[in-house]
Amino acid sequence: GDLDNLKANSELASWVASIMMIGALFAGLIGGYLVDRIGRRNTMLALAPAFV
C-alpha cells in the first residue's frame, strides 16, 4: 500500500500515534478555554482556516 513507499516501521507509527494523542489533549484544553472566552461560533471561525 501507500505506507510501503514511506519506509515507515512500527516504531515510527507508534510515535506518530502517541504524538497525535498528546496533541489532542492540548487541543481539547485550548479549545475549551477558547469556547468559554469567545463562544462556539467564534472559536470555529477562528480555527477553521487551520483545517483548510
Tab-separated table of C-alpha atoms in Angstrom:
chain	number	residue	atom	x	y	z
A	1	GLY	CA	0.000	0.000	0.000
A	2	ASP	CA	0.943	3.636	0.340
A	3	LEU	CA	2.768	3.035	3.619
A	4	ASP	CA	5.327	0.854	1.854
A	5	ASN	CA	6.558	3.921	-0.029
A	6	LEU	CA	7.149	5.856	3.208
A	7	LYS	CA	9.677	3.378	4.611
A	8	ALA	CA	7.906	3.614	7.979
A	9	ASN	CA	8.319	0.955	10.613
A	10	SER	CA	6.130	0.083	13.571
A	11	GLU	CA	8.209	2.192	15.971
A	12	LEU	CA	7.674	5.314	13.867
A	13	ALA	CA	3.955	4.579	13.593
A	14	SER	CA	3.791	4.216	17.373
A	15	TRP	CA	5.489	7.583	17.880
A	16	VAL	CA	3.144	9.301	15.436
A	17	ALA	CA	0.084	7.859	17.189
A	18	SER	CA	1.401	8.908	20.609
A	19	ILE	CA	2.176	12.442	19.487
A	20	MET	CA	-1.293	12.747	17.959
A	21	MET	CA	-2.902	11.748	21.263
A	22	ILE	CA	-0.814	14.271	23.195
A	23	GLY	CA	-1.750	16.928	20.647
A	24	ALA	CA	-5.428	16.049	21.026
A	25	LEU	CA	-5.150	16.534	24.787
A	26	PHE	CA	-3.716	20.021	24.442
A	27	ALA	CA	-6.110	20.912	21.623
A	28	GLY	CA	-9.049	19.975	23.834
A	29	LEU	CA	-7.800	22.118	26.679
A	30	ILE	CA	-7.106	25.103	24.451
A	31	GLY	CA	-10.361	24.647	22.548
A	32	GLY	CA	-12.365	24.503	25.757
A	33	TYR	CA	-10.760	27.686	27.000
A	34	LEU	CA	-11.482	29.472	23.720
A	35	VAL	CA	-15.109	28.334	23.703
A	36	ASP	CA	-15.558	29.693	27.220
A	37	ARG	CA	-13.926	33.016	26.337
A	38	ILE	CA	-15.184	33.812	22.821
A	39	GLY	CA	-18.013	31.332	22.196
A	40	ARG	CA	-18.516	28.298	19.975
A	41	ARG	CA	-19.170	30.145	16.741
A	42	ASN	CA	-16.193	32.494	17.014
A	43	THR	CA	-13.914	29.619	18.011
A	44	MET	CA	-14.970	27.655	14.923
A	45	LEU	CA	-14.452	30.696	12.701
A	46	ALA	CA	-11.032	31.368	14.209
A	47	LEU	CA	-9.798	27.779	13.868
A	48	ALA	CA	-11.384	26.869	10.513
A	49	PRO	CA	-8.506	28.235	8.363
A	50	ALA	CA	-6.136	25.751	10.020
A	51	PHE	CA	-8.166	22.892	8.548
A	52	VAL	CA	-8.362	24.260	5.006
